[in-house]
Amino acid sequence: MSNYRPPVSDLAFVLEHVVGYPDVARLPGFEHADLATVVELLEQCGDFMANVVAPTNQPGDVEGARRQPDGSVTTPASFKPAYRQYVDAGWGSVPFPEEFDGGGFPWSVGLAIQEMLASSNMAFALCPLLTQGAIDALLHHGDQAQKLRYLPKMISGEWTGTMNLTEPQAGSDVGALTTRAVPRADGTYAITGQKIYITYGEHDMADQIVHLVLARTPNAPAGTKGISCFIVPKFLVNDDGSLGEHNGVNCLSIEHKLGIHGAPTCVLSYEDATGYLIGEENLGMRIMFVMMNSARLSVGTQGLAIGERAYQQALDFAQERRQGLAIGATGVNSAIIDHPDVRRMLLTQKAYLAALRRLMLFNAVHMDRSTHDPDETGRARANEIVGLLTPICKSFGTDLGVELTSLALQVYGGMGYIEETGASQHYRDVRITPIYEGTNGIQAADLVGRKLGIRDGASVTEFLSTMREVEAELADAGDEFDSIRLELGRQFDTLETATQWMLRTGRADPNAVLSGSTPYLRMWGLCTGGWLLARSALAARGIDDAELAETQLVLARFYAEQLLPQSGGLFGAATAGSRDLFALDAAALSDSARLRQNAPLN
């Protein structure tokens, strides 16, 4: 099994030349985060992840998290010391406000750190990721006393956080939750109920866990309108900031999962636990979406991250494994990297990963602009772009994460199916990413149901027009860019046609657009990836680095000629409507009904 190599050079190239990070560094509040400082920080972070966190990945998978008879949970032996070093180094605090002892760096820098952390060990990385969501919610909606009490130690990583949304009977239907929050005379609430799938809901890596819990107060409206959000710490916090008595929250069990074995996924029971209301009653959904939106971009980045780790190992294996004799080669056998189909698999992984990295960072840069641009119009437009791209990043990133780790396993052949090589762990670990933080079907529904209609469709059509500006740049760049320009133009045309169909059809027949939402979202992912790779190829030709320019051109051309055409093939599915999806009832979908009807008489 090969070691992890942090892709710092590509991260630096993308930040500087493709997604516009230098403009972010000039925004108010980010003056200290100039590109040179950021690149140096990422180099140091990459070294830490490769040397401290990455070695915990396979041992953590083998050992797993374990619930003890007393209800406590122990993580793999290597996790706790690695997490202590992570906290001491301050990597989790980098993108959070200096007011609460954070580093004050842009979110785009934090996302680059997250990629390297998740590549190193996804199960380990989930603990800081869930804490991040809880921090975001408190930053946006907590009162000053709550912020001062919880944020400094959560930002440092000394305390961790969770998001408690799902319940056994509710699943993704958050409006069906039944956890109760009963007001007390002292202003706190008594929280009672059960939550499932709570990542790092109990563990031994930190002294305190700050749970953010969705619950209903008495007489709250039904559905999502009646949900409130509460801080429910594992230990009550004394006035001096020290930890007091254990709160009424306990871990009933942890799940036995396909992957991410080192990360405990807990069933938590709340019995008259003390909770503190965040904001006002019945605003829980608004707070939840603050937690979820940044988490969704982070989960999309996990797909990229695990795909990158799997690709690196497959690339190393392809150079070491000798089998068969390549065309034109001499000797007994060749390294399998010399066979065309293995090259196809490796280049497919590399091109898709490059597209994903650019897409994630492009979105993150607009997140920074949406909060720090001094111009109100600029902030509003950046926020629209973030809204459009977030479901695409989450779904396209995680779908490709699964596909690319599967492709990496295929490079190994039979050896990939054997646990000792490590290839199968990545496939098992990444499979959860299209499911959690809102399934990819929910992301597609969000895209067509909420995001396309912003400003009566003007927001999305403006973004399409912005992407199409690259066609003129490609035309001016020379003949070697022609195939990229032609294929992008064809696919932009098709995406525009599909978008207009969605906008026309949505109000009259929402079932039709929802039926085509998943292939439509995939079209967007493919086209934005091709657009950003084209921008990379154009940017690289202006740098005095012939190898870089050739690499970026080959990736953009391969993607345009061999991967991007899939987008046009999805047009039929995106615009087919719902007729055939609902033409067969449940009985007709099962052959057993027909078999019973045709059974011979005795």
Coordinates of C-alpha atoms in Angstrom, one line a residue:
M1 CA 0.0 0.0 0.0
S2 CA 1.4 3.4 -1.0
N3 CA 1.7 6.5 1.1
Y4 CA -0.6 9.5 0.7
R5 CA 0.9 12.4 -1.3
P6 CA -0.9 15.7 -0.7
P7 CA -1.8 17.4 -4.0
V8 CA -0.5 20.8 -2.8
S9 CA 0.9 21.9 -6.1
D10 CA -2.5 21.4 -7.8
L11 CA -4.3 23.1 -5.0
A12 CA -2.0 26.1 -5.3
F13 CA -2.4 26.3 -9.1
V14 CA -6.2 26.1 -8.8
L15 CA -6.4 28.7 -6.1
E16 CA -4.2 31.2 -8.0
H17 CA -5.1 30.7 -11.6
V18 CA -8.5 29.1 -11.9
V19 CA -11.0 30.0 -9.1
G20 CA -9.8 33.6 -8.3
Y21 CA -8.4 33.2 -4.8
P22 CA -6.1 36.3 -5.0
D23 CA -9.3 38.4 -5.2
V24 CA -10.6 36.7 -2.0
A25 CA -7.3 37.5 -0.2
R26 CA -8.0 41.2 -1.0
L27 CA -11.4 41.2 0.7
P28 CA -11.8 42.9 4.1
G29 CA -10.7 40.6 6.9
F30 CA -8.6 38.4 4.7
E31 CA -5.6 40.6 4.2
H32 CA -3.3 38.3 6.2
A33 CA -4.3 35.3 4.0
D34 CA -2.3 36.2 0.9
L35 CA -1.6 33.4 -1.6
A36 CA 2.1 32.9 -0.5
T37 CA 1.0 32.5 3.1
V38 CA -1.7 30.1 2.2
V39 CA 0.5 27.9 0.0
E40 CA 3.1 27.7 2.8
L41 CA 0.3 26.8 5.2
L42 CA -1.0 24.1 2.9
E43 CA 2.4 22.6 2.5
Q44 CA 2.8 22.3 6.3
C45 CA -0.7 20.9 6.6
G46 CA 0.0 18.3 3.8
D47 CA 3.0 17.1 5.7
F48 CA 1.0 16.8 8.9
M49 CA -1.8 14.8 7.2
A50 CA 0.6 12.5 5.3
N51 CA 2.8 11.8 8.4
V52 CA 0.3 11.8 11.3
V53 CA -3.2 11.1 10.1
A54 CA -2.8 9.0 6.9
P55 CA -1.0 6.1 8.8
T56 CA -4.1 5.7 11.0
N57 CA -6.4 4.9 8.1
Q58 CA -6.1 1.2 7.5
P59 CA -5.4 0.3 11.2
G60 CA -8.4 2.3 12.2
D61 CA -10.6 0.4 9.7
V62 CA -9.4 -3.0 11.0
E63 CA -9.8 -2.1 14.7
G64 CA -13.0 0.0 14.4
A65 CA -14.9 1.9 17.1
R66 CA -16.3 -0.1 19.9
R67 CA -19.1 0.6 22.5
Q68 CA -18.2 -0.5 26.0
P69 CA -20.6 -2.1 28.5
D70 CA -20.9 1.2 30.4
G71 CA -22.1 3.0 27.2
S72 CA -18.8 4.8 26.5
V73 CA -17.2 4.4 23.0
T74 CA -13.5 3.9 22.3
T75 CA -12.1 4.8 18.9
P76 CA -9.2 3.0 17.3
A77 CA -6.0 3.2 19.4
S78 CA -4.2 5.5 16.9
F79 CA -7.0 8.0 16.7
K80 CA -6.8 9.7 20.1
P81 CA -3.1 10.6 19.9
A82 CA -3.4 11.8 16.3
Y83 CA -6.4 13.9 17.2
R84 CA -4.5 15.5 20.1
Q85 CA -1.7 16.4 17.6
Y86 CA -4.4 17.8 15.2
V87 CA -5.8 20.0 18.0
D88 CA -2.4 21.2 19.2
A89 CA -1.4 22.1 15.6
G90 CA -4.5 24.1 15.2
W91 CA -5.6 22.8 11.8
G92 CA -9.3 22.7 12.7
S93 CA -9.3 26.4 13.7
V94 CA -7.9 27.8 10.5
P95 CA -11.1 29.0 8.7
F96 CA -13.0 30.3 11.8
P97 CA -13.2 33.8 13.2
E98 CA -10.3 35.3 15.2
E99 CA -12.8 36.6 17.7
F100 CA -13.2 33.1 19.0
D101 CA -9.5 32.1 18.6
G102 CA -9.8 30.9 15.0
G103 CA -7.3 31.6 12.3
G104 CA -9.5 33.9 10.4
F105 CA -8.6 32.4 7.0
P106 CA -11.1 32.1 4.1
W107 CA -13.4 29.1 3.9
S108 CA -11.7 28.1 0.6
V109 CA -8.5 27.5 2.5
G110 CA -10.4 25.5 5.1
L111 CA -11.8 23.3 2.3
A112 CA -8.4 22.6 0.9
I113 CA -7.4 21.4 4.4
Q114 CA -10.5 19.3 4.6
E115 CA -9.6 17.6 1.3
M116 CA -6.2 16.5 2.6
L117 CA -7.7 15.5 6.0
A118 CA -10.4 13.3 4.4
S119 CA -7.9 11.7 2.0
S120 CA -5.7 10.8 4.9
N121 CA -8.5 9.2 6.9
M122 CA -12.1 9.8 6.2
A123 CA -13.4 8.1 9.4
F124 CA -11.1 10.3 11.5
A125 CA -12.0 13.4 9.5
L126 CA -15.7 13.1 10.2
C127 CA -15.2 14.3 13.8
P128 CA -13.9 17.7 12.8
L129 CA -16.5 17.9 10.0
L130 CA -19.5 17.4 12.3
T131 CA -17.9 19.9 14.8
Q132 CA -17.7 22.4 11.9
G133 CA -21.4 22.2 11.3
A134 CA -22.2 22.8 14.9
I135 CA -19.8 25.8 14.9
D136 CA -21.5 27.3 11.9
A137 CA -24.9 27.0 13.5
L138 CA -23.7 28.8 16.7
L139 CA -21.9 31.5 14.7
H140 CA -25.0 32.3 12.8
H141 CA -27.7 31.9 15.4
G142 CA -26.3 31.5 18.9
D143 CA -26.4 34.4 21.3
Q144 CA -23.2 36.0 22.6
A145 CA -23.2 34.1 25.8
Q146 CA -23.6 30.8 24.0
K147 CA -20.8 31.7 21.5
L148 CA -18.4 32.7 24.3
R149 CA -19.2 29.5 26.3
Y150 CA -18.9 27.0 23.5
L151 CA -17.1 28.3 20.4
P152 CA -13.5 28.8 21.6
K153 CA -13.1 25.2 22.6
M154 CA -15.1 23.8 19.7
I155 CA -13.0 25.9 17.3
S156 CA -9.8 24.7 18.9
G157 CA -11.1 21.1 18.7
E158 CA -10.8 20.6 22.5
W159 CA -14.6 20.0 22.4
T160 CA -16.3 18.4 19.5
G161 CA -19.8 18.8 18.2
T162 CA -22.6 16.8 16.5
M163 CA -25.8 17.4 14.5
N164 CA -28.8 15.4 15.8
L165 CA -31.5 15.4 13.1
T166 CA -32.6 11.9 12.2
E167 CA -34.9 9.6 14.2
P168 CA -35.9 6.0 13.6
Q169 CA -39.4 6.8 12.3
A170 CA -38.4 9.9 10.3
G171 CA -35.4 9.1 8.2
S172 CA -34.8 12.1 5.8
D173 CA -38.3 13.5 6.7
V174 CA -37.1 15.8 9.4
G175 CA -40.6 17.2 9.8
A176 CA -41.7 13.8 11.3
L177 CA -39.4 14.0 14.3
T178 CA -40.9 13.6 17.7
T179 CA -38.2 14.4 20.2
R180 CA -39.7 16.7 22.9
A181 CA -38.4 19.9 24.4
V182 CA -40.3 21.0 27.5
P183 CA -39.6 24.4 28.9
R184 CA -38.4 24.7 32.5
A185 CA -38.7 27.6 34.9
D186 CA -35.0 28.4 34.7
G187 CA -35.2 29.0 30.9
T188 CA -33.7 25.7 29.9
Y189 CA -35.6 22.8 28.3
A190 CA -36.0 19.2 29.1
I191 CA -35.0 17.2 26.0
T192 CA -36.4 13.6 25.6
G193 CA -36.2 11.4 22.6
Q194 CA -34.0 9.2 20.5
K195 CA -31.7 10.1 17.6
I196 CA -30.0 7.8 15.1
Y197 CA -27.0 7.9 12.8
I198 CA -25.2 10.5 15.0
T199 CA -21.6 10.5 13.9
Y200 CA -19.2 10.8 16.8
G201 CA -22.2 11.1 19.1
E202 CA -20.0 9.4 21.8
H203 CA -16.3 8.9 21.7
D204 CA -13.0 9.2 23.7
M205 CA -11.1 11.8 21.6
A206 CA -12.4 14.9 23.5
D207 CA -13.6 15.6 27.0
Q208 CA -16.8 17.3 25.9
I209 CA -19.3 16.7 23.0
V210 CA -21.7 19.6 22.2
H211 CA -24.8 18.1 20.6
L212 CA -27.1 20.3 18.5
V213 CA -30.5 18.7 18.7
L214 CA -33.7 19.3 16.8
A215 CA -36.8 18.9 18.9
R216 CA -40.4 20.1 19.3
T217 CA -41.7 22.3 22.0
P218 CA -45.3 21.8 23.4
N219 CA -48.0 23.0 21.0
A220 CA -45.5 23.6 18.2
P221 CA -46.9 23.6 14.6
A222 CA -46.8 20.2 12.8
G223 CA -44.1 19.4 10.3
T224 CA -41.0 21.4 9.7
K225 CA -42.5 24.6 10.9
G226 CA -42.6 23.4 14.5
I227 CA -38.9 22.4 14.9
S228 CA -36.5 24.1 17.3
C229 CA -32.8 23.7 17.8
F230 CA -31.1 23.2 21.1
I231 CA -27.6 22.9 22.6
V232 CA -27.4 19.7 24.7
P233 CA -23.9 19.2 26.0
K234 CA -22.7 15.8 27.1
F235 CA -21.5 17.5 30.3
L236 CA -23.1 20.6 31.7
V237 CA -20.8 23.6 31.8
N238 CA -20.2 25.4 35.0
D239 CA -20.1 29.2 35.2
D240 CA -16.3 29.2 35.2
G241 CA -16.2 27.1 32.0
S242 CA -15.3 23.9 33.7
L243 CA -17.2 20.7 33.1
G244 CA -19.9 19.7 35.5
E245 CA -22.2 16.7 35.9
H246 CA -23.1 14.3 33.1
N247 CA -26.2 15.4 31.1
G248 CA -29.1 13.1 30.4
V249 CA -27.7 11.8 27.0
N250 CA -26.5 8.2 26.5
C251 CA -25.2 6.1 23.7
L252 CA -27.5 3.0 23.3
S253 CA -25.5 1.4 20.5
I254 CA -23.2 2.0 17.6
E255 CA -23.9 0.8 14.0
H256 CA -22.1 -2.0 12.3
K257 CA -21.4 -0.4 8.9
L258 CA -20.2 -1.2 5.4
G259 CA -17.3 1.3 5.9
I260 CA -15.9 4.2 8.0
H261 CA -15.4 1.6 10.7
G262 CA -13.3 3.9 12.9
A263 CA -16.0 6.5 13.1
P264 CA -18.7 5.7 15.7
T265 CA -22.2 6.1 14.3
C266 CA -24.4 6.3 17.4
V267 CA -28.0 5.8 18.6
L268 CA -28.4 8.4 21.3
S269 CA -31.1 8.5 24.0
Y270 CA -32.1 11.8 25.6
E271 CA -33.9 11.5 28.9
D272 CA -34.9 14.8 30.5
A273 CA -31.5 16.2 29.3
T274 CA -30.8 19.9 29.8
G275 CA -31.0 21.8 26.6
Y276 CA -30.5 25.5 25.7
L277 CA -32.6 27.0 22.9
I278 CA -30.7 28.5 20.0
G279 CA -32.4 31.6 18.6
E280 CA -36.2 31.4 18.9
E281 CA -38.6 28.5 19.0
N282 CA -39.6 27.0 15.7
L283 CA -36.6 28.2 13.8
G284 CA -34.8 24.9 13.8
M285 CA -35.0 24.3 10.1
R286 CA -33.3 27.6 9.3
I287 CA -30.5 26.6 11.7
M288 CA -30.3 23.1 10.3
F289 CA -29.7 24.4 6.8
V290 CA -26.8 26.5 8.1
M291 CA -25.3 23.3 9.4
M292 CA -26.2 21.3 6.3
N293 CA -25.1 23.7 3.5
S294 CA -21.4 23.9 4.4
A295 CA -21.5 20.2 5.4
R296 CA -22.8 19.4 1.9
L297 CA -19.9 21.0 0.2
S298 CA -17.6 19.2 2.6
V299 CA -19.2 15.9 1.8
G300 CA -18.8 16.5 -1.9
T301 CA -15.1 17.2 -1.1
Q302 CA -15.0 13.8 0.7
G303 CA -15.9 12.1 -2.6
L304 CA -13.0 13.9 -4.3
A305 CA -10.7 13.2 -1.3
I306 CA -11.3 9.4 -1.2
G307 CA -11.1 9.3 -5.0
E308 CA -7.7 11.0 -4.9
R309 CA -6.3 8.5 -2.3
A310 CA -7.6 5.5 -4.2
Y311 CA -6.2 6.9 -7.5
Q312 CA -2.8 7.4 -6.0
Q313 CA -2.7 3.8 -4.8
A314 CA -4.0 2.5 -8.1
L315 CA -1.3 4.6 -10.0
D316 CA 1.5 3.1 -7.9
F317 CA 0.1 -0.4 -8.3
A318 CA -0.1 0.0 -12.1
Q319 CA 3.6 0.9 -12.2
E320 CA 4.6 -2.0 -10.1
R321 CA 2.3 -4.8 -11.3
R322 CA 3.7 -6.6 -14.4
Q323 CA 1.4 -8.7 -16.5
G324 CA 1.2 -9.3 -20.2
L325 CA 3.3 -7.7 -22.9
A326 CA 2.3 -4.3 -24.1
I327 CA 2.1 -3.6 -27.9
G328 CA 5.5 -2.9 -29.2
A329 CA 7.3 -3.9 -26.0
T330 CA 10.0 -6.5 -25.6
G331 CA 10.9 -8.8 -22.8
V332 CA 8.8 -11.1 -20.7
N333 CA 6.0 -8.8 -19.5
S334 CA 5.1 -5.1 -19.0
A335 CA 3.9 -2.9 -16.2
I336 CA 0.2 -2.8 -16.6
I337 CA 0.3 1.0 -16.9
D338 CA 1.6 0.4 -20.4
H339 CA -1.7 -1.3 -21.5
P340 CA -4.2 1.2 -23.1
D341 CA -7.3 0.2 -21.0
V342 CA -5.4 0.7 -17.7
R343 CA -4.2 4.1 -19.0
R344 CA -7.9 4.9 -19.8
M345 CA -8.9 4.1 -16.3
L346 CA -6.1 6.1 -14.7
L347 CA -6.6 9.2 -16.9
T348 CA -10.4 9.0 -16.3
Q349 CA -9.7 9.2 -12.6
K350 CA -7.2 12.0 -12.9
A351 CA -9.4 14.1 -15.1
Y352 CA -12.5 13.7 -13.0
L353 CA -10.5 14.4 -9.8
A354 CA -9.1 17.6 -11.3
A355 CA -12.6 18.7 -12.4
L356 CA -13.9 18.0 -8.9
R357 CA -11.1 19.9 -7.1
R358 CA -11.8 23.0 -9.2
L359 CA -15.5 22.8 -8.7
M360 CA -15.3 22.5 -4.9
L361 CA -12.8 25.3 -4.6
F362 CA -14.8 27.5 -7.1
N363 CA -17.8 27.1 -4.8
A364 CA -15.8 27.7 -1.7
V365 CA -14.4 31.0 -3.1
H366 CA -17.9 32.2 -3.7
M367 CA -18.8 31.2 -0.2
D368 CA -16.1 33.6 0.9
R369 CA -17.4 36.3 -1.4
S370 CA -20.9 35.8 -0.1
T371 CA -19.8 36.7 3.4
H372 CA -17.0 39.2 2.9
D373 CA -17.5 41.1 -0.4
P374 CA -18.0 44.8 0.6
D375 CA -20.5 45.2 -2.2
E376 CA -24.0 44.1 -1.4
T377 CA -24.8 43.1 -5.0
G378 CA -21.6 41.1 -5.1
R379 CA -22.5 39.3 -1.9
A380 CA -26.0 38.5 -3.2
R381 CA -24.7 37.1 -6.5
A382 CA -22.1 35.0 -4.9
N383 CA -24.7 33.6 -2.6
E384 CA -26.9 32.6 -5.5
I385 CA -23.9 30.8 -7.1
V386 CA -23.3 29.0 -3.9
G387 CA -26.9 27.9 -3.7
L388 CA -26.8 26.6 -7.3
L389 CA -23.5 24.8 -7.0
T390 CA -23.8 23.2 -3.5
P391 CA -26.3 20.4 -4.5
I392 CA -24.1 19.8 -7.6
C393 CA -20.9 19.6 -5.6
K394 CA -22.5 17.3 -3.1
S395 CA -24.1 14.9 -5.6
F396 CA -21.6 15.0 -8.5
G397 CA -18.6 14.8 -6.0
T398 CA -20.0 11.8 -4.1
D399 CA -21.3 9.9 -7.1
L400 CA -17.9 10.3 -8.8
G401 CA -16.2 9.3 -5.5
V402 CA -18.0 6.0 -5.6
E403 CA -17.3 5.5 -9.4
L404 CA -13.7 6.5 -9.2
T405 CA -12.8 4.3 -6.2
S406 CA -14.5 1.4 -8.0
L407 CA -12.4 2.2 -11.0
A408 CA -9.3 2.3 -8.9
L409 CA -10.2 -1.1 -7.5
Q410 CA -10.6 -2.3 -11.1
V411 CA -7.0 -1.3 -11.8
Y412 CA -5.9 -3.7 -9.1
G413 CA -7.9 -6.6 -10.6
G414 CA -8.4 -9.4 -8.2
M415 CA -5.9 -7.9 -5.8
G416 CA -8.3 -5.0 -5.3
Y417 CA -10.9 -7.3 -3.9
I418 CA -8.6 -8.4 -1.1
E419 CA -8.6 -6.3 2.0
E420 CA -4.9 -6.2 2.6
T421 CA -4.2 -4.0 -0.5
G422 CA -6.4 -1.2 1.0
A423 CA -8.2 -0.6 -2.3
S424 CA -11.5 -2.1 -1.1
Q425 CA -11.5 0.1 2.1
H426 CA -11.8 3.3 0.0
Y427 CA -14.7 1.8 -1.9
R428 CA -16.5 0.8 1.4
D429 CA -15.7 4.2 3.0
V430 CA -16.9 6.4 0.2
R431 CA -20.2 4.6 -0.3
I432 CA -21.9 6.5 2.5
T433 CA -21.2 9.9 0.9
P434 CA -24.1 9.9 -1.6
I435 CA -26.4 9.0 1.3
Y436 CA -25.7 11.3 4.2
E437 CA -26.2 15.0 4.6
G438 CA -29.2 14.7 2.3
T439 CA -29.3 11.9 -0.2
N440 CA -28.3 12.8 -3.7
G441 CA -31.9 12.5 -4.8
I442 CA -32.7 15.2 -2.3
Q443 CA -29.9 17.3 -3.7
A444 CA -31.3 17.0 -7.2
A445 CA -34.8 17.9 -6.0
D446 CA -33.3 21.0 -4.3
L447 CA -31.7 22.0 -7.6
V448 CA -34.8 21.8 -9.7
G449 CA -37.3 22.7 -7.0
R450 CA -35.6 25.7 -5.3
K451 CA -32.5 26.8 -7.1
L452 CA -33.6 27.0 -10.8
G453 CA -36.5 29.3 -10.0
I454 CA -34.4 32.0 -8.3
R455 CA -35.3 35.3 -10.0
D456 CA -37.6 33.4 -12.4
G457 CA -34.7 31.5 -13.8
A458 CA -32.5 34.6 -14.4
S459 CA -29.9 33.4 -11.9
V460 CA -29.2 30.1 -13.5
T461 CA -29.2 31.5 -17.1
E462 CA -26.7 34.2 -16.1
F463 CA -24.4 31.5 -14.8
L464 CA -24.7 29.5 -18.0
S465 CA -23.9 32.7 -19.9
T466 CA -20.8 33.2 -17.8
M467 CA -19.6 29.6 -18.5
R468 CA -20.1 30.2 -22.2
E469 CA -17.6 33.1 -22.2
V470 CA -14.9 30.5 -22.3
E471 CA -15.8 29.5 -25.8
A472 CA -14.4 32.7 -27.3
E473 CA -11.2 32.4 -25.2
L474 CA -10.8 28.8 -26.5
A475 CA -11.2 30.0 -30.1
D476 CA -8.5 32.6 -29.6
A477 CA -6.1 30.0 -28.0
G478 CA -5.3 28.0 -31.2
D479 CA -6.1 24.8 -33.0
E480 CA -5.1 22.5 -30.1
F481 CA -8.1 23.9 -28.1
D482 CA -10.6 23.3 -30.9
S483 CA -12.0 20.0 -29.8
I484 CA -12.5 21.4 -26.2
R485 CA -14.4 24.4 -27.6
L486 CA -16.6 22.4 -29.9
E487 CA -17.6 19.8 -27.4
L488 CA -18.2 22.3 -24.7
G489 CA -20.4 24.3 -27.1
R490 CA -22.5 21.3 -27.9
Q491 CA -23.0 20.4 -24.3
F492 CA -23.7 23.9 -23.2
D493 CA -26.4 24.0 -25.9
T494 CA -28.0 20.8 -24.6
L495 CA -27.8 22.0 -21.0
E496 CA -29.5 25.3 -21.9
T497 CA -32.3 23.4 -23.7
A498 CA -32.7 21.1 -20.7
T499 CA -32.7 24.1 -18.3
Q500 CA -35.4 25.9 -20.3
W501 CA -37.5 22.7 -20.3
M502 CA -37.2 22.5 -16.5
L503 CA -38.2 26.1 -16.1
R504 CA -41.2 25.8 -18.4
T505 CA -42.4 22.5 -17.0
G506 CA -41.7 23.0 -13.3
R507 CA -44.8 24.9 -12.3
A508 CA -47.3 22.9 -14.3
D509 CA -45.9 19.5 -13.7
P510 CA -43.4 19.4 -10.7
N511 CA -43.4 15.6 -10.8
A512 CA -42.0 15.7 -14.3
V513 CA -39.0 17.8 -13.3
L514 CA -38.4 15.8 -10.2
S515 CA -38.4 12.6 -12.3
G516 CA -35.6 14.0 -14.4
S517 CA -33.7 15.9 -11.6
T518 CA -30.9 13.4 -11.0
P519 CA -29.8 13.1 -14.7
Y520 CA -30.2 16.8 -15.0
L521 CA -27.9 17.5 -12.0
R522 CA -25.4 15.1 -13.6
M523 CA -25.4 17.2 -16.7
W524 CA -24.6 20.2 -14.7
G525 CA -21.7 18.5 -13.0
L526 CA -20.2 17.3 -16.2
C527 CA -20.5 20.7 -17.9
T528 CA -19.1 22.7 -15.0
G529 CA -16.3 20.3 -14.7
G530 CA -15.4 20.6 -18.4
W531 CA -15.7 24.4 -18.1
L532 CA -13.3 24.6 -15.2
L533 CA -10.8 22.3 -16.8
A534 CA -10.9 24.4 -19.9
R535 CA -10.1 27.4 -17.8
S536 CA -7.2 25.5 -16.3
A537 CA -5.8 24.7 -19.7
L538 CA -6.1 28.3 -20.8
A539 CA -4.5 29.6 -17.6
A540 CA -1.6 27.1 -17.7
R541 CA -0.5 28.2 -21.2
G542 CA 0.3 31.7 -19.7
I543 CA 2.7 30.2 -17.2
D544 CA 6.4 29.5 -17.9
D545 CA 6.0 25.8 -17.2
A546 CA 5.7 23.6 -20.3
E547 CA 5.0 20.4 -18.4
L548 CA 2.1 22.1 -16.5
A549 CA 0.7 23.5 -19.7
E550 CA 0.8 20.1 -21.4
T551 CA -0.8 18.3 -18.4
Q552 CA -3.7 20.8 -18.1
L553 CA -4.3 20.7 -21.9
V554 CA -4.4 16.9 -22.0
L555 CA -6.7 16.7 -19.0
A556 CA -9.1 19.3 -20.5
R557 CA -9.1 17.6 -23.9
F558 CA -9.5 14.1 -22.6
Y559 CA -12.4 15.2 -20.4
A560 CA -14.1 17.1 -23.3
E561 CA -13.7 14.4 -25.9
Q562 CA -14.3 11.3 -23.7
L563 CA -16.2 12.2 -20.6
L564 CA -18.2 15.3 -21.3
P565 CA -20.3 13.7 -24.1
Q566 CA -22.2 11.8 -21.5
S567 CA -24.0 15.0 -20.6
G568 CA -25.8 15.0 -23.9
G569 CA -26.8 11.4 -23.5
L570 CA -28.6 12.3 -20.3
F571 CA -30.9 14.8 -22.0
G572 CA -33.6 12.3 -22.8
A573 CA -33.7 11.0 -19.2
A574 CA -33.7 14.6 -17.8
T575 CA -36.7 15.7 -19.9
A576 CA -38.7 12.4 -20.2
G577 CA -41.2 13.4 -17.5
S578 CA -42.9 11.0 -15.1
R579 CA -45.2 9.0 -17.3
D580 CA -43.2 5.7 -17.4
L581 CA -41.9 6.1 -13.8
F582 CA -45.5 5.8 -12.6
A583 CA -47.0 3.6 -15.3
L584 CA -46.4 0.4 -13.3
D585 CA -47.7 -0.1 -9.8
A586 CA -45.9 -2.0 -7.1
A587 CA -47.5 -5.3 -8.1
A588 CA -46.5 -4.8 -11.8
L589 CA -42.9 -4.1 -10.8
S590 CA -42.7 -7.5 -9.2
D591 CA -42.7 -10.6 -11.4
S592 CA -44.1 -12.6 -8.5
A593 CA -47.6 -11.3 -9.1
R594 CA -47.6 -12.6 -12.7
L595 CA -46.1 -15.9 -11.6
R596 CA -49.0 -16.4 -9.2
Q597 CA -51.5 -15.6 -11.8
N598 CA -50.0 -18.1 -14.2
A599 CA -49.4 -20.8 -11.7
P600 CA -50.8 -24.2 -12.9
L601 CA -53.9 -25.6 -11.1
N602 CA -53.3 -28.7 -8.9

